[in-house]
Amino acid sequence: MNQVAEDKKIAVEVDVANLKDSISRFTDWLDGYGEVSYDHQSYFASPLGRKAKGLYYSHPILGMLAVAPMILSEAFVPSARRLFWKPQRFPIADAHYAMGYAYLFQVSSEKKHYDRAVHFLRVLIETRSPGYEHYGWGYPFDWETRQGTMKAGTPLITTVPYVYEAFSQMYAVDGNSEWKAILESIAEHAASDYHEVATSEQARSCSYNPEPNEPCGVINASAYRSFLLTKASVELNEPRYREIADRNLNFVLESQNPDGSWFYSNDGTRDFVDHFHTCFVMKALAKIEAITGDRRCTTALERGVGYYLRNLFDEEGYPKPFSRRPRMTVYKRELYDYAECLNLCVLLRGRFPELDQTLSRLSRLGDWQKKDGSFRARLLFLGWDNTPMHRWAQAQMFCSLSFLLAVSSKSAQ
């Protein structure tokens, strides 16, 4: 999901032939499997599941009993999620698929990859959030949160930047004016439809979605918005976007803990530190740094990577879900962590030797890729969760591997 830097070469050994084979097997699987799937949230997407989750937020002890069947199923019979909800299409996955195929086209110039990327952009146009002037995307299911039920289709600042990147990437490929018009609409949505709260004289935290009662404080939300608007300020020549982006960036930088970590939120409640949200924040900083040269991002990344390497990998050197847990977990390793770790390592290639070693290790997929080409969702304490879920995180893994292939091919020239 990132532009391949012209001035950097990957500092690790990657078996390109094996990487191409893994990607080819996955695309064959995707063609046969289809573009809808179950999801991590399938357990709680139905009215009954949402009610159980809502009870957990309002009355934790009773709520624990209500959600126990879902949690036990997730731990021991994950394929049973099909009993709780239906397969759906996920815009965040479609955006990653569009970017992944764009990378493959960049490497091979094969029209079939270009056509697949355009297909997913067309799908995204069709599935935009209804009722909003500008283009936005969210989840296709009602999502029960601490604030109540967030309706399906509510735009999310954690989804919209990926769609912006997908259209931006393809606009760079073919110069289609339709893509640019959509980029302009997405940028205006990100700039105008989310509200902010001042956290210092120079910093603002943005809301997760445009709803008036949506609180601010989620660190990765502001990081995402800052990146999108920084990128849009350059691509669309709109200085106003940069001003907004800088306020959100200041919030992210000021929220970094003394040990280099970031909590999920500064609301005093969701103070956990997990793997993929940490990656989200550092990815945004790395991209902003690449666009602006802001040395504050460099310093924050150096501190963040130090914490990340010390605390978010297990004894075997693989991504672990949490360094500071919000609750008990029912799994040992997570595909989403694996995919986002790969992406971050490629973004920061050549800068941190331990990350380069991690990238070399993770590029050998081992048991994570099944014989049919799909990826396992989780390593449980007993066995694997093999349920293919596009959002969690088949699409992210495919995109990260395609990004790695593009960078590796570029560096070999």
GROMACS .gro file of C-alpha atoms in nm, residues 52-281:
model
  230
   52ALA     CA    1  -2.416  -0.970   2.400
   53LYS     CA    2  -2.130  -0.734   2.327
   54GLY     CA    3  -2.333  -0.434   2.444
   55LEU     CA    4  -2.405  -0.615   2.769
   56TYR     CA    5  -2.031  -0.678   2.808
   57TYR     CA    6  -1.968  -0.303   2.786
   58SER     CA    7  -2.250  -0.203   3.020
   59HIS     CA    8  -2.240  -0.491   3.269
   60PRO     CA    9  -1.903  -0.668   3.238
   61ILE     CA   10  -1.976  -0.967   3.461
   62LEU     CA   11  -2.306  -1.054   3.296
   63GLY     CA   12  -2.156  -0.963   2.961
   64MET     CA   13  -1.872  -1.210   3.006
   65LEU     CA   14  -2.129  -1.488   3.036
   66ALA     CA   15  -2.311  -1.361   2.728
   67VAL     CA   16  -2.003  -1.348   2.505
   68ALA     CA   17  -1.848  -1.669   2.642
   69PRO     CA   18  -1.998  -1.894   2.368
   70MET     CA   19  -1.847  -1.671   2.098
   71ILE     CA   20  -1.508  -1.655   2.265
   72LEU     CA   21  -1.499  -2.031   2.319
   73SER     CA   22  -1.598  -2.091   1.958
   74GLU     CA   23  -1.324  -1.856   1.841
   75ALA     CA   24  -1.071  -2.046   2.051
   76PHE     CA   25  -1.174  -2.403   1.975
   77VAL     CA   26  -1.410  -2.416   1.675
   78PRO     CA   27  -1.341  -2.098   1.474
   79SER     CA   28  -1.514  -2.235   1.165
   80ALA     CA   29  -1.841  -2.211   1.362
   81ARG     CA   30  -1.848  -1.833   1.307
   82ARG     CA   31  -2.063  -1.919   1.005
   83LEU     CA   32  -2.342  -1.994   1.254
   84PHE     CA   33  -2.339  -1.633   1.379
   85TRP     CA   34  -2.339  -1.417   1.065
   86LYS     CA   35  -2.302  -1.417   0.686
   87PRO     CA   36  -2.015  -1.364   0.441
   88GLN     CA   37  -1.976  -1.003   0.328
   89ARG     CA   38  -1.761  -0.774   0.116
   90PHE     CA   39  -1.521  -0.543   0.301
   91PRO     CA   40  -1.405  -0.212   0.148
   92ILE     CA   41  -1.076  -0.217   0.338
   93ALA     CA   42  -1.002  -0.557   0.185
   94ASP     CA   43  -1.103  -0.440  -0.164
   95ALA     CA   44  -0.863  -0.147  -0.130
   96HIS     CA   45  -0.577  -0.378  -0.033
   97TYR     CA   46  -0.656  -0.609  -0.322
   98ALA     CA   47  -0.654  -0.313  -0.562
   99MET     CA   48  -0.314  -0.203  -0.432
  100GLY     CA   49  -0.175  -0.556  -0.440
  101TYR     CA   50  -0.272  -0.606  -0.802
  102ALA     CA   51  -0.134  -0.260  -0.888
  103TYR     CA   52   0.201  -0.370  -0.744
  104LEU     CA   53   0.188  -0.688  -0.951
  105PHE     CA   54   0.118  -0.482  -1.263
  106GLN     CA   55   0.412  -0.259  -1.173
  107VAL     CA   56   0.636  -0.566  -1.161
  108SER     CA   57   0.505  -0.759  -1.461
  109SER     CA   58   0.316  -0.513  -1.685
  110GLU     CA   59   0.059  -0.792  -1.732
  111LYS     CA   60  -0.279  -0.650  -1.823
  112LYS     CA   61  -0.462  -0.911  -1.615
  113HIS     CA   62  -0.322  -0.751  -1.299
  114TYR     CA   63  -0.419  -0.402  -1.415
  115ASP     CA   64  -0.771  -0.525  -1.492
  116ARG     CA   65  -0.805  -0.682  -1.147
  117ALA     CA   66  -0.691  -0.361  -0.979
  118VAL     CA   67  -0.946  -0.159  -1.178
  119HIS     CA   68  -1.214  -0.415  -1.092
  120PHE     CA   69  -1.163  -0.356  -0.721
  121LEU     CA   70  -1.171   0.021  -0.770
  122ARG     CA   71  -1.504  -0.015  -0.950
  123VAL     CA   72  -1.635  -0.222  -0.661
  124LEU     CA   73  -1.524   0.048  -0.418
  125ILE     CA   74  -1.711   0.313  -0.616
  126GLU     CA   75  -2.025   0.100  -0.589
  127THR     CA   76  -1.987   0.033  -0.216
  128ARG     CA   77  -1.916   0.385  -0.089
  129SER     CA   78  -2.100   0.492   0.225
  130PRO     CA   79  -2.452   0.614   0.142
  131GLY     CA   80  -2.584   0.947   0.261
  132TYR     CA   81  -2.256   1.143   0.247
  133GLU     CA   82  -2.168   1.413  -0.002
  134HIS     CA   83  -1.811   1.292  -0.039
  135TYR     CA   84  -1.667   0.944  -0.083
  136GLY     CA   85  -1.612   0.741   0.233
  137TRP     CA   86  -1.616   0.375   0.339
  138GLY     CA   87  -1.665   0.176   0.658
  139TYR     CA   88  -1.779  -0.166   0.775
  140PRO     CA   89  -2.067  -0.354   0.607
  141PHE     CA   90  -2.216  -0.461   0.941
  142ASP     CA   91  -2.359  -0.283   1.244
  143TRP     CA   92  -2.073  -0.259   1.496
  144GLU     CA   93  -2.141  -0.249   1.867
  145THR     CA   94  -1.904  -0.007   2.042
  146ARG     CA   95  -1.875   0.151   2.385
  147GLN     CA   96  -2.085   0.440   2.254
  148GLY     CA   97  -2.360   0.217   2.113
  149THR     CA   98  -2.433   0.074   1.770
  150MET     CA   99  -2.240   0.219   1.479
  151LYS     CA  100  -2.453   0.159   1.170
  152ALA     CA  101  -2.323  -0.032   0.871
  153GLY     CA  102  -2.164   0.196   0.613
  154THR     CA  103  -2.058   0.464   0.860
  155PRO     CA  104  -1.728   0.598   0.719
  156LEU     CA  105  -1.418   0.521   0.921
  157ILE     CA  106  -1.094   0.719   0.911
  158THR     CA  107  -0.915   0.387   0.960
  159THR     CA  108  -1.056   0.255   0.630
  160VAL     CA  109  -1.072   0.563   0.407
  161PRO     CA  110  -0.692   0.619   0.377
  162TYR     CA  111  -0.643   0.274   0.224
  163VAL     CA  112  -0.901   0.352  -0.042
  164TYR     CA  113  -0.733   0.686  -0.108
  165GLU     CA  114  -0.401   0.507  -0.156
  166ALA     CA  115  -0.557   0.255  -0.393
  167PHE     CA  116  -0.702   0.526  -0.619
  168SER     CA  117  -0.381   0.728  -0.592
  169GLN     CA  118  -0.169   0.431  -0.689
  170MET     CA  119  -0.380   0.359  -0.996
  171TYR     CA  120  -0.397   0.727  -1.094
  172ALA     CA  121  -0.017   0.723  -1.102
  173VAL     CA  122  -0.038   0.421  -1.333
  174ASP     CA  123  -0.296   0.532  -1.588
  175GLY     CA  124  -0.374   0.900  -1.526
  176ASN     CA  125  -0.748   0.832  -1.534
  177SER     CA  126  -0.923   1.161  -1.451
  178GLU     CA  127  -1.207   0.966  -1.287
  179TRP     CA  128  -0.966   0.842  -1.022
  180LYS     CA  129  -0.845   1.199  -0.955
  181ALA     CA  130  -1.199   1.325  -0.904
  182ILE     CA  131  -1.256   1.050  -0.649
  183LEU     CA  132  -0.927   1.135  -0.477
  184GLU     CA  133  -1.045   1.495  -0.444
  185SER     CA  134  -1.374   1.380  -0.292
  186ILE     CA  135  -1.204   1.142  -0.047
  187ALA     CA  136  -0.963   1.413   0.066
  188GLU     CA  137  -1.245   1.659   0.125
  189HIS     CA  138  -1.433   1.394   0.323
  190ALA     CA  139  -1.127   1.334   0.543
  191ALA     CA  140  -1.073   1.706   0.593
  192SER     CA  141  -1.433   1.814   0.656
  193ASP     CA  142  -1.642   1.529   0.792
  194TYR     CA  143  -1.446   1.435   1.105
  195HIS     CA  144  -1.438   1.649   1.415
  196GLU     CA  145  -1.142   1.729   1.640
  197VAL     CA  146  -1.060   1.789   2.005
  198ALA     CA  147  -0.767   2.006   2.111
  199THR     CA  148  -0.513   1.814   2.321
  200SER     CA  149  -0.252   2.091   2.336
  201GLU     CA  150  -0.198   2.432   2.180
  202GLN     CA  151  -0.069   2.275   1.858
  203ALA     CA  152  -0.233   1.931   1.859
  204ARG     CA  153  -0.576   1.795   1.772
  205SER     CA  154  -0.715   1.444   1.801
  206CYS     CA  155  -0.971   1.346   1.538
  207SER     CA  156  -1.282   1.132   1.568
  208TYR     CA  157  -1.297   0.772   1.446
  209ASN     CA  158  -1.606   0.840   1.238
  210PRO     CA  159  -1.811   1.149   1.144
  211GLU     CA  160  -2.094   1.088   1.393
  212PRO     CA  161  -2.144   1.390   1.624
  213ASN     CA  162  -2.119   1.183   1.944
  214GLU     CA  163  -1.808   0.994   1.838
  215PRO     CA  164  -1.525   1.063   2.086
  216CYS     CA  165  -1.170   1.146   1.989
  217GLY     CA  166  -0.846   1.004   2.128
  218VAL     CA  167  -0.769   0.691   1.924
  219ILE     CA  168  -0.404   0.733   1.826
  220ASN     CA  169  -0.405   0.541   1.499
  221ALA     CA  170  -0.714   0.730   1.377
  222SER     CA  171  -0.527   1.061   1.392
  223ALA     CA  172  -0.219   0.900   1.239
  224TYR     CA  173  -0.423   0.773   0.945
  225ARG     CA  174  -0.589   1.111   0.888
  226SER     CA  175  -0.261   1.295   0.912
  227PHE     CA  176  -0.104   1.071   0.650
  228LEU     CA  177  -0.399   1.090   0.409
  229LEU     CA  178  -0.418   1.469   0.425
  230THR     CA  179  -0.040   1.510   0.404
  231LYS     CA  180  -0.039   1.300   0.089
  232ALA     CA  181  -0.342   1.478  -0.053
  233SER     CA  182  -0.193   1.821   0.020
  234VAL     CA  183   0.091   1.739  -0.220
  235GLU     CA  184  -0.098   1.537  -0.481
  236LEU     CA  185  -0.392   1.778  -0.500
  237ASN     CA  186  -0.197   2.096  -0.425
  238GLU     CA  187  -0.416   2.196  -0.131
  239PRO     CA  188  -0.224   2.363   0.159
  240ARG     CA  189  -0.533   2.354   0.383
  241TYR     CA  190  -0.501   1.977   0.409
  242ARG     CA  191  -0.145   2.005   0.538
  243GLU     CA  192  -0.254   2.237   0.819
  244ILE     CA  193  -0.511   1.984   0.940
  245ALA     CA  194  -0.266   1.698   0.898
  246ASP     CA  195  -0.002   1.874   1.106
  247ARG     CA  196  -0.240   1.919   1.399
  248ASN     CA  197  -0.319   1.547   1.398
  249LEU     CA  198   0.049   1.460   1.357
  250ASN     CA  199   0.133   1.670   1.662
  251PHE     CA  200  -0.122   1.472   1.861
  252VAL     CA  201   0.037   1.142   1.755
  253LEU     CA  202   0.386   1.263   1.839
  254GLU     CA  203   0.278   1.405   2.175
  255SER     CA  204   0.099   1.077   2.257
  256GLN     CA  205   0.412   0.862   2.232
  257ASN     CA  206   0.500   0.718   2.572
  258PRO     CA  207   0.846   0.762   2.727
  259ASP     CA  208   0.931   0.400   2.642
  260GLY     CA  209   0.853   0.460   2.271
  261SER     CA  210   0.512   0.289   2.265
  262TRP     CA  211   0.166   0.425   2.188
  263PHE     CA  212  -0.148   0.324   2.372
  264TYR     CA  213  -0.448   0.247   2.153
  265SER     CA  214  -0.617   0.561   2.290
  266ASN     CA  215  -0.544   0.843   2.531
  267ASP     CA  216  -0.890   0.814   2.689
  268GLY     CA  217  -0.748   0.657   3.006
  269THR     CA  218  -0.937   0.333   2.946
  270ARG     CA  219  -0.807   0.170   2.628
  271ASP     CA  220  -0.443   0.183   2.729
  272PHE     CA  221  -0.339  -0.146   2.572
  273VAL     CA  222  -0.046  -0.179   2.333
  274ASP     CA  223  -0.084  -0.426   2.051
  275HIS     CA  224   0.107  -0.525   1.740
  276PHE     CA  225  -0.089  -0.416   1.437
  277HIS     CA  226  -0.212  -0.086   1.581
  278THR     CA  227   0.149  -0.002   1.664
  279CYS     CA  228   0.233  -0.082   1.302
  280PHE     CA  229  -0.050   0.143   1.183
  281VAL     CA  230   0.096   0.439   1.371
   0.00000   0.00000   0.00000
